[in-house]
Amino acid sequence: MASRLHRRFVGLFVVLTVLAAGGCAATVTRNAVPDQRLALKASLPSQPGVRAWADEVPRDVAAEIRKRLPNLPRLAGSAKRIDGRPVVDILALSGGGSDGAFGAGVLTGWTRRGDRPEFAVVTGVSAGAIIAPFAFLGPRYDSPMKEVWTKYETTEIVTAQVLPGLLGGSSLADTAPLAALIAKYVDQRFLRAVAAEYRRGRLLLIGTTNLDAQRPVVWNMGEIAISGHSDALQLFRDVILASAAIPGAFPPVSIKVEAEGKAYEEMHVDGGTTREVFVSPMQVPLKDFDKLYDAPPIRRLYLIKNGKLVPEYQAVQRTTISIAARAISTLIKSQHQGEIHLIYRRARDGGADFNLLGVPADFKETPKQAFDPAYQSRLFDLGERIGRNGGPWMKVPPSIVPGAPRL
């Protein structure tokens, strides 16, 4: 989210907020879920059970896991083993705007290295949500993944609509081109491939934010894929689009739901609004999943930050928009650092192997447009070299490394 695109839209979003506060923007009516009580009951009528609140702490963890992840026991039974213990490799892909080219490059280089795991769980948020389905399906999808992150420029992804956005619209840009791009790659064949892997017990999880509820939502994409419903493909695409929908910059995605027999719509936006990266579908210790296995599993967590892990110095202009934009981007970076630290603590408490990778601090390239194929190709190539060389993966977050450079 520290990309040039995000910084530009943050500034425009500040203007939009000021105008809205002054009553300059028209009110757009929508059939929203009216209150929290009904929000807790809302579900997709055609595909119940495909999503859940990501911040829940269930009372009966085992029962909730089996309810939400009915195919997980298959993974427990088919996982590869080391010394009799099942191995669970988890890949978590963060947000990062156009810097998602880095994560795509890392995975491609990892394939060429020859030791890329078949991840039991793949999670994605925002830019990571666009990478995650390709990563989940494995090396045979490296080529289309590279296309997505290196071939298309800004006008092929978004169309500016600043004036309508400032005068009452839902965003400063139209993402119809991005929706068409997702549809180009995510077709029925793609959906069947995801369903086949899910039936083996592997999990693909995407995070969005329910803006009305101010809560993160995790979507079980494999459950969508195997549902067989006529709208499954469109929902799969919509979840990816929603996860990447920067609030104010990109339009939110409406999800049709029912509660107590009445139809409503939820407003879903960028998963990074509530959580930039995650490794588990619910807020429970990693060891709570052990009961699904016949022996304590060996867990290996791989977090790819699509951006730099350390602060980046920038002389800020003394203007309202520049100051506000820089403050918001700093808040996002700080939030992400905190989330990574919490995952590290969970990994340590659960005896899991923690691995973290981000864009190197010495990468000084800058894009010439919001989505710049030349810039993204260079970033992809950097990620590919790092993946091919095997890292270096960090074993602890930079925030707790004594003497670690901050710039």
Short mmCIF file of C-alpha atoms in Angstrom, two decimals:
data_model
loop_
_atom_site.label_atom_id
_atom_site.label_comp_id
_atom_site.label_asym_id
_atom_site.label_seq_id
_atom_site.Cartn_x
_atom_site.Cartn_y
_atom_site.Cartn_z
CA MET A 1 0.00 0.00 0.00
CA ALA A 2 3.05 2.24 0.03
CA SER A 3 2.98 2.37 -3.77
CA ARG A 4 2.76 5.59 -5.70
CA LEU A 5 -0.84 4.73 -6.56
CA HIS A 6 -1.83 4.53 -2.93
CA ARG A 7 -0.03 7.75 -1.96
CA ARG A 8 -1.76 9.63 -4.78
CA PHE A 9 -5.20 8.33 -3.85
CA VAL A 10 -4.65 8.99 -0.15
CA GLY A 11 -4.20 12.67 -0.97
CA LEU A 12 -7.35 12.72 -3.07
CA PHE A 13 -9.17 10.79 -0.37
CA VAL A 14 -8.35 13.56 2.10
CA VAL A 15 -10.00 16.07 -0.23
CA LEU A 16 -13.03 13.81 -0.58
CA THR A 17 -13.32 13.49 3.18
CA VAL A 18 -13.20 17.25 3.68
CA LEU A 19 -15.88 17.85 1.04
CA ALA A 20 -18.11 15.13 2.45
CA ALA A 21 -17.77 16.55 5.95
CA GLY A 22 -18.83 19.93 4.59
CA GLY A 23 -21.96 18.50 3.05
CA CYS A 24 -20.74 18.85 -0.55
CA ALA A 25 -21.23 15.21 -1.45
CA ALA A 26 -24.61 13.71 -2.25
CA THR A 27 -25.85 10.82 -0.17
CA VAL A 28 -26.04 7.52 -2.04
CA THR A 29 -28.71 5.25 -0.59
CA ARG A 30 -28.09 1.52 -0.36
CA ASN A 31 -29.85 -1.49 1.08
CA ALA A 32 -27.36 -2.00 3.88
CA VAL A 33 -27.75 -4.45 6.74
CA PRO A 34 -29.40 -2.09 9.25
CA ASP A 35 -27.73 -3.07 12.51
CA GLN A 36 -25.10 -5.22 14.19
CA ARG A 37 -27.57 -7.87 15.34
CA LEU A 38 -28.57 -8.64 11.77
CA ALA A 39 -24.99 -8.30 10.54
CA LEU A 40 -24.08 -11.25 12.76
CA LYS A 41 -26.81 -13.33 11.11
CA ALA A 42 -26.19 -12.28 7.52
CA SER A 43 -25.15 -15.01 5.10
CA LEU A 44 -25.00 -15.66 1.39
CA PRO A 45 -28.26 -17.47 0.57
CA SER A 46 -26.76 -19.50 -2.26
CA GLN A 47 -23.43 -20.30 -0.62
CA PRO A 48 -23.64 -20.44 3.17
CA GLY A 49 -20.47 -21.20 5.06
CA VAL A 50 -17.99 -19.75 2.59
CA ARG A 51 -16.83 -16.93 4.88
CA ALA A 52 -16.53 -15.96 8.54
CA TRP A 53 -15.37 -13.11 10.76
CA ALA A 54 -11.58 -13.27 10.88
CA ASP A 55 -11.37 -11.78 14.39
CA GLU A 56 -13.55 -14.37 16.14
CA VAL A 57 -12.31 -16.44 19.06
CA PRO A 58 -14.68 -19.46 19.14
CA ARG A 59 -15.48 -21.25 22.38
CA ASP A 60 -15.19 -24.71 20.83
CA VAL A 61 -12.23 -24.39 18.50
CA ALA A 62 -12.28 -27.97 17.17
CA ALA A 63 -15.98 -27.82 16.30
CA GLU A 64 -15.59 -24.42 14.65
CA ILE A 65 -12.61 -25.59 12.60
CA ARG A 66 -14.52 -28.59 11.30
CA LYS A 67 -17.51 -26.39 10.54
CA ARG A 68 -15.55 -23.75 8.65
CA LEU A 69 -12.93 -26.00 7.07
CA PRO A 70 -14.63 -29.31 6.33
CA ASN A 71 -11.79 -30.54 4.10
CA LEU A 72 -8.98 -29.81 6.54
CA PRO A 73 -8.94 -33.39 7.92
CA ARG A 74 -8.06 -34.55 4.41
CA LEU A 75 -4.98 -32.38 4.54
CA ALA A 76 -4.12 -33.79 7.94
CA GLY A 77 -4.25 -37.28 6.51
CA SER A 78 -2.34 -36.58 3.30
CA ALA A 79 0.35 -34.16 4.51
CA LYS A 80 3.97 -35.05 3.84
CA ARG A 81 5.89 -36.15 6.93
CA ILE A 82 9.26 -35.70 8.57
CA ASP A 83 10.10 -38.29 11.23
CA GLY A 84 6.45 -39.28 11.34
CA ARG A 85 5.17 -35.73 11.89
CA PRO A 86 2.96 -34.03 9.29
CA VAL A 87 4.43 -30.90 7.69
CA VAL A 88 2.22 -27.83 7.25
CA ASP A 89 3.66 -25.07 5.05
CA ILE A 90 1.76 -21.77 5.17
CA LEU A 91 2.25 -18.88 2.72
CA ALA A 92 0.90 -15.43 3.63
CA LEU A 93 0.93 -12.66 1.01
CA SER A 94 0.47 -9.05 2.11
CA GLY A 95 -0.98 -5.99 0.44
CA GLY A 96 1.26 -3.56 -1.40
CA GLY A 97 -0.39 -2.12 -4.53
CA SER A 98 1.85 -2.40 -7.58
CA ASP A 99 4.61 -3.78 -5.35
CA GLY A 100 2.77 -7.09 -5.58
CA ALA A 101 5.14 -7.72 -8.49
CA PHE A 102 7.78 -8.51 -5.85
CA GLY A 103 5.86 -11.41 -4.31
CA ALA A 104 5.01 -12.81 -7.75
CA GLY A 105 8.71 -12.68 -8.63
CA VAL A 106 9.78 -14.41 -5.41
CA LEU A 107 7.44 -17.33 -6.08
CA THR A 108 8.60 -17.67 -9.69
CA GLY A 109 12.25 -17.67 -8.60
CA TRP A 110 11.45 -20.17 -5.87
CA THR A 111 10.01 -22.48 -8.51
CA ARG A 112 13.22 -22.24 -10.52
CA ARG A 113 15.26 -22.98 -7.40
CA GLY A 114 13.42 -26.28 -7.21
CA ASP A 115 12.44 -26.41 -3.53
CA ARG A 116 9.21 -24.38 -3.46
CA PRO A 117 6.80 -26.17 -1.12
CA GLU A 118 3.29 -27.22 -1.99
CA PHE A 119 1.70 -24.92 0.56
CA ALA A 120 -1.02 -26.43 2.72
CA VAL A 121 -2.47 -22.96 3.29
CA VAL A 122 -2.18 -19.83 1.14
CA THR A 123 -3.60 -16.51 2.36
CA GLY A 124 -3.77 -13.18 0.58
CA VAL A 125 -4.86 -9.62 1.24
CA SER A 126 -5.23 -6.78 -1.30
CA ALA A 127 -2.34 -7.17 -3.80
CA GLY A 128 -1.66 -10.49 -2.10
CA ALA A 129 -5.22 -11.57 -2.90
CA ILE A 130 -4.43 -11.23 -6.60
CA ILE A 131 -1.24 -13.30 -6.23
CA ALA A 132 -2.65 -15.94 -3.87
CA PRO A 133 -4.84 -17.97 -6.26
CA PHE A 134 -1.93 -18.39 -8.68
CA ALA A 135 0.42 -19.26 -5.84
CA PHE A 136 -2.12 -21.77 -4.52
CA LEU A 137 -2.33 -23.59 -7.86
CA GLY A 138 1.43 -23.93 -8.02
CA PRO A 139 4.28 -23.49 -10.51
CA ARG A 140 2.20 -24.21 -13.61
CA TYR A 141 0.51 -20.85 -13.03
CA ASP A 142 3.75 -18.85 -12.70
CA SER A 143 3.54 -17.60 -16.29
CA PRO A 144 0.04 -16.02 -16.06
CA MET A 145 0.96 -14.64 -12.61
CA LYS A 146 3.95 -12.87 -14.16
CA GLU A 147 1.73 -11.47 -16.92
CA VAL A 148 -0.67 -9.98 -14.39
CA TRP A 149 2.12 -8.19 -12.54
CA THR A 150 4.35 -7.02 -15.40
CA LYS A 151 2.25 -6.56 -18.53
CA TYR A 152 -0.50 -4.06 -17.68
CA GLU A 153 -0.29 -0.31 -17.12
CA THR A 154 -2.58 2.03 -15.21
CA THR A 155 -5.22 2.59 -17.91
CA GLU A 156 -5.63 -1.18 -18.28
CA ILE A 157 -6.37 -1.53 -14.56
CA VAL A 158 -8.28 1.57 -13.45
CA THR A 159 -10.04 4.53 -15.05
CA ALA A 160 -9.94 7.86 -13.24
CA GLN A 161 -13.27 9.40 -12.24
CA VAL A 162 -12.12 12.06 -9.81
CA LEU A 163 -14.91 14.58 -10.31
CA PRO A 164 -17.77 12.06 -9.93
CA GLY A 165 -15.98 10.68 -6.89
CA LEU A 166 -15.77 14.12 -5.30
CA LEU A 167 -19.40 14.90 -6.10
CA GLY A 168 -21.01 11.91 -4.44
CA GLY A 169 -19.67 8.81 -6.13
CA SER A 170 -18.17 5.88 -4.24
CA SER A 171 -14.59 6.23 -5.48
CA LEU A 172 -12.04 8.30 -7.37
CA ALA A 173 -11.41 5.55 -9.91
CA ASP A 174 -13.41 2.90 -11.73
CA THR A 175 -12.04 -0.65 -11.45
CA ALA A 176 -14.03 -2.14 -14.35
CA PRO A 177 -10.73 -2.78 -16.19
CA LEU A 178 -9.33 -4.60 -13.14
CA ALA A 179 -12.52 -6.67 -12.86
CA ALA A 180 -12.18 -7.61 -16.53
CA LEU A 181 -8.54 -8.52 -15.99
CA ILE A 182 -9.43 -10.80 -13.07
CA ALA A 183 -12.15 -12.40 -15.19
CA LYS A 184 -9.65 -13.01 -18.01
CA TYR A 185 -7.49 -15.22 -15.79
CA VAL A 186 -10.04 -16.56 -13.30
CA ASP A 187 -12.36 -18.60 -15.50
CA GLN A 188 -14.28 -21.86 -15.01
CA ARG A 189 -11.18 -23.93 -15.67
CA PHE A 190 -9.31 -21.94 -13.02
CA LEU A 191 -12.18 -22.47 -10.57
CA ARG A 192 -12.18 -26.22 -11.18
CA ALA A 193 -8.44 -26.31 -10.48
CA VAL A 194 -8.95 -24.55 -7.14
CA ALA A 195 -11.78 -26.95 -6.29
CA ALA A 196 -9.57 -29.97 -7.04
CA GLU A 197 -6.85 -28.73 -4.67
CA TYR A 198 -9.41 -27.92 -1.99
CA ARG A 199 -10.78 -31.46 -2.18
CA ARG A 200 -7.25 -32.63 -1.37
CA GLY A 201 -7.49 -30.55 1.82
CA ARG A 202 -5.45 -27.51 0.80
CA LEU A 203 -6.78 -24.07 1.78
CA LEU A 204 -6.94 -20.76 -0.11
CA LEU A 205 -8.07 -17.91 2.14
CA ILE A 206 -8.67 -14.29 1.10
CA GLY A 207 -9.26 -11.36 3.46
CA THR A 208 -11.67 -8.47 2.92
CA THR A 209 -13.07 -5.80 5.23
CA ASN A 210 -16.79 -5.44 5.96
CA LEU A 211 -16.78 -1.66 6.15
CA ASP A 212 -20.21 -1.41 7.80
CA ALA A 213 -19.14 -3.73 10.61
CA GLN A 214 -15.51 -2.50 10.78
CA ARG A 215 -14.40 -6.12 10.90
CA PRO A 216 -12.14 -8.40 8.85
CA VAL A 217 -13.74 -11.25 6.91
CA VAL A 218 -11.94 -14.39 5.74
CA TRP A 219 -13.24 -16.19 2.65
CA ASN A 220 -12.72 -19.90 2.05
CA MET A 221 -12.16 -19.73 -1.71
CA GLY A 222 -12.04 -23.50 -2.09
CA GLU A 223 -15.50 -23.81 -0.58
CA ILE A 224 -16.75 -21.26 -3.12
CA ALA A 225 -15.08 -23.22 -5.91
CA ILE A 226 -16.70 -26.57 -5.03
CA SER A 227 -20.14 -25.13 -4.29
CA GLY A 228 -21.44 -25.78 -7.79
CA HIS A 229 -23.63 -22.67 -7.69
CA SER A 230 -24.13 -20.67 -10.86
CA ASP A 231 -22.81 -17.53 -9.18
CA ALA A 232 -19.72 -19.20 -7.66
CA LEU A 233 -17.33 -17.91 -10.33
CA GLN A 234 -18.58 -14.34 -10.01
CA LEU A 235 -18.35 -14.47 -6.21
CA PHE A 236 -14.79 -15.81 -6.44
CA ARG A 237 -13.86 -12.88 -8.68
CA ASP A 238 -15.73 -10.36 -6.52
CA VAL A 239 -13.89 -11.42 -3.37
CA ILE A 240 -10.51 -10.85 -5.06
CA LEU A 241 -11.68 -7.47 -6.37
CA ALA A 242 -13.04 -6.47 -2.95
CA SER A 243 -9.82 -7.41 -1.20
CA ALA A 244 -7.93 -5.01 -3.49
CA ALA A 245 -10.48 -2.16 -3.29
CA ILE A 246 -8.60 0.71 -1.61
CA PRO A 247 -11.36 2.67 0.20
CA GLY A 248 -12.15 5.98 -1.45
CA ALA A 249 -9.79 5.26 -4.34
CA PHE A 250 -11.50 2.13 -5.72
CA PRO A 251 -15.24 1.40 -5.49
CA PRO A 252 -16.34 -1.03 -2.80
CA VAL A 253 -17.78 -4.38 -3.80
CA SER A 254 -21.36 -5.15 -2.81
CA ILE A 255 -22.05 -8.65 -1.54
CA LYS A 256 -25.70 -9.72 -1.52
CA VAL A 257 -26.76 -11.38 1.74
CA GLU A 258 -29.85 -12.42 3.63
CA ALA A 259 -30.74 -11.98 7.29
CA GLU A 260 -33.99 -13.16 8.86
CA GLY A 261 -35.48 -13.73 5.42
CA LYS A 262 -34.75 -10.27 4.04
CA ALA A 263 -32.25 -9.29 1.35
CA TYR A 264 -29.48 -6.80 2.04
CA GLU A 265 -26.07 -5.88 0.73
CA GLU A 266 -22.74 -5.66 2.54
CA MET A 267 -20.01 -3.21 1.58
CA HIS A 268 -16.60 -4.91 1.28
CA VAL A 269 -13.31 -3.11 0.73
CA ASP A 270 -9.56 -3.69 0.90
CA GLY A 271 -8.69 -6.41 3.39
CA GLY A 272 -5.69 -4.31 4.42
CA THR A 273 -8.06 -1.82 6.05
CA THR A 274 -8.32 -4.21 8.98
CA ARG A 275 -5.50 -6.70 8.40
CA GLU A 276 -2.56 -6.48 5.98
CA VAL A 277 -1.47 -10.10 6.40
CA PHE A 278 -2.77 -13.20 8.21
CA VAL A 279 -1.89 -16.88 8.60
CA SER A 280 -4.98 -18.36 10.25
CA PRO A 281 -8.74 -18.18 9.58
CA MET A 282 -9.47 -17.32 13.21
CA GLN A 283 -7.78 -15.76 16.21
CA VAL A 284 -6.65 -18.86 18.07
CA PRO A 285 -3.21 -20.25 18.99
CA LEU A 286 -1.63 -22.35 16.25
CA LYS A 287 -1.51 -25.32 18.61
CA ASP A 288 -5.31 -25.36 18.70
CA PHE A 289 -5.17 -26.87 15.21
CA ASP A 290 -2.99 -29.76 16.41
CA LYS A 291 -5.99 -31.88 17.41
CA LEU A 292 -6.78 -32.37 13.72
CA TYR A 293 -3.53 -34.32 13.24
CA ASP A 294 -2.42 -37.70 14.53
CA ALA A 295 0.89 -36.16 15.65
CA PRO A 296 1.99 -32.58 16.45
CA PRO A 297 2.65 -31.01 13.03
CA ILE A 298 5.79 -29.24 11.89
CA ARG A 299 4.65 -25.76 10.86
CA ARG A 300 6.60 -23.45 8.59
CA LEU A 301 5.27 -19.93 8.05
CA TYR A 302 6.41 -17.90 5.03
CA LEU A 303 5.34 -14.23 5.01
CA ILE A 304 6.00 -12.13 1.92
CA LYS A 305 5.65 -8.40 2.45
CA ASN A 306 4.95 -6.69 -0.87
CA GLY A 307 6.86 -3.60 0.12
CA LYS A 308 9.71 -2.55 2.35
CA LEU A 309 9.79 -3.74 5.93
CA VAL A 310 11.62 -0.69 7.30
CA PRO A 311 10.69 3.02 7.33
CA GLU A 312 11.47 4.99 4.17
CA TYR A 313 12.69 8.57 4.53
CA GLN A 314 10.90 11.24 2.50
CA ALA A 315 10.99 15.02 2.94
CA VAL A 316 7.32 15.97 3.28
CA GLN A 317 5.99 19.20 1.77
CA ARG A 318 4.33 21.56 4.20
CA THR A 319 0.85 21.23 2.70
CA THR A 320 -2.31 19.76 4.19
CA ILE A 321 -2.67 16.95 1.67
CA SER A 322 1.03 16.01 1.71
CA ILE A 323 1.09 15.87 5.51
CA ALA A 324 -2.16 13.88 5.73
CA ALA A 325 -1.12 11.47 2.98
CA ARG A 326 2.26 10.82 4.59
CA ALA A 327 0.64 10.32 8.01
CA ILE A 328 -1.84 7.77 6.63
CA SER A 329 0.84 5.82 4.76
CA THR A 330 2.94 5.84 7.95
CA LEU A 331 -0.04 4.53 9.91
CA ILE A 332 -0.45 1.68 7.40
CA LYS A 333 3.23 0.74 7.62
CA SER A 334 3.11 0.83 11.43
CA GLN A 335 -0.03 -1.33 11.43
CA HIS A 336 1.66 -3.86 9.20
CA GLN A 337 4.75 -3.99 11.41
CA GLY A 338 2.51 -4.70 14.39
CA GLU A 339 0.67 -7.49 12.56
CA ILE A 340 3.94 -9.14 11.54
CA HIS A 341 5.16 -8.97 15.12
CA LEU A 342 1.96 -10.61 16.38
CA ILE A 343 2.30 -13.42 13.83
CA TYR A 344 5.91 -13.90 14.93
CA ARG A 345 4.81 -14.20 18.56
CA ARG A 346 2.12 -16.72 17.61
CA ALA A 347 4.69 -18.70 15.62
CA ARG A 348 7.11 -18.67 18.54
CA ASP A 349 4.42 -19.67 21.04
CA GLY A 350 3.25 -22.45 18.71
CA GLY A 351 6.70 -23.79 17.92
CA ALA A 352 6.42 -22.84 14.24
CA ASP A 353 9.29 -21.90 11.95
CA PHE A 354 8.94 -18.18 11.09
CA ASN A 355 10.21 -16.81 7.76
CA LEU A 356 9.79 -13.22 6.53
CA LEU A 357 10.76 -11.55 3.28
CA GLY A 358 10.24 -7.99 2.00
CA VAL A 359 11.52 -5.64 -0.69
CA PRO A 360 15.17 -4.84 0.14
CA ALA A 361 15.74 -1.37 1.61
CA ASP A 362 18.33 -0.58 -1.07
CA PHE A 363 15.81 -0.93 -3.92
CA LYS A 364 15.46 2.71 -4.99
CA GLU A 365 13.43 2.44 -8.20
CA THR A 366 10.26 4.55 -8.45
CA PRO A 367 7.32 4.12 -10.83
CA LYS A 368 6.45 6.69 -13.47
CA GLN A 369 2.74 5.93 -13.21
CA ALA A 370 0.42 4.22 -10.76
CA PHE A 371 0.88 0.83 -12.43
CA ASP A 372 4.15 1.01 -14.35
CA PRO A 373 5.07 -2.18 -16.25
CA ALA A 374 8.74 -1.18 -16.46
CA TYR A 375 8.97 -0.55 -12.70
CA GLN A 376 7.02 -3.70 -11.88
CA SER A 377 9.17 -5.80 -14.21
CA ARG A 378 12.30 -4.63 -12.40
CA LEU A 379 10.68 -5.39 -9.06
CA PHE A 380 9.53 -8.79 -10.33
CA ASP A 381 13.07 -9.55 -11.55
CA LEU A 382 14.46 -8.59 -8.14
CA GLY A 383 11.97 -10.88 -6.40
CA GLU A 384 12.79 -13.68 -8.83
CA ARG A 385 16.52 -13.41 -8.06
CA ILE A 386 15.82 -13.47 -4.34
CA GLY A 387 13.53 -16.49 -4.72
CA ARG A 388 16.04 -18.32 -6.87
CA ASN A 389 18.81 -17.61 -4.33
CA GLY A 390 16.72 -18.82 -1.40
CA GLY A 391 16.23 -15.53 0.39
CA PRO A 392 17.55 -14.29 2.68
CA TRP A 393 14.47 -15.04 4.80
CA MET A 394 14.37 -13.22 8.13
CA LYS A 395 13.78 -15.37 11.19
CA VAL A 396 12.53 -12.47 13.29
CA PRO A 397 10.85 -9.16 12.34
CA PRO A 398 13.27 -6.24 11.84
CA SER A 399 11.58 -4.39 14.68
CA ILE A 400 13.18 -6.68 17.25
CA VAL A 401 16.60 -7.22 15.66
CA PRO A 402 19.26 -5.38 17.73
CA GLY A 403 21.11 -2.88 15.57
CA ALA A 404 19.00 -3.56 12.48
CA PRO A 405 19.09 -0.69 9.96
CA ARG A 406 15.92 1.37 9.82
CA LEU A 407 16.53 3.10 6.47
#
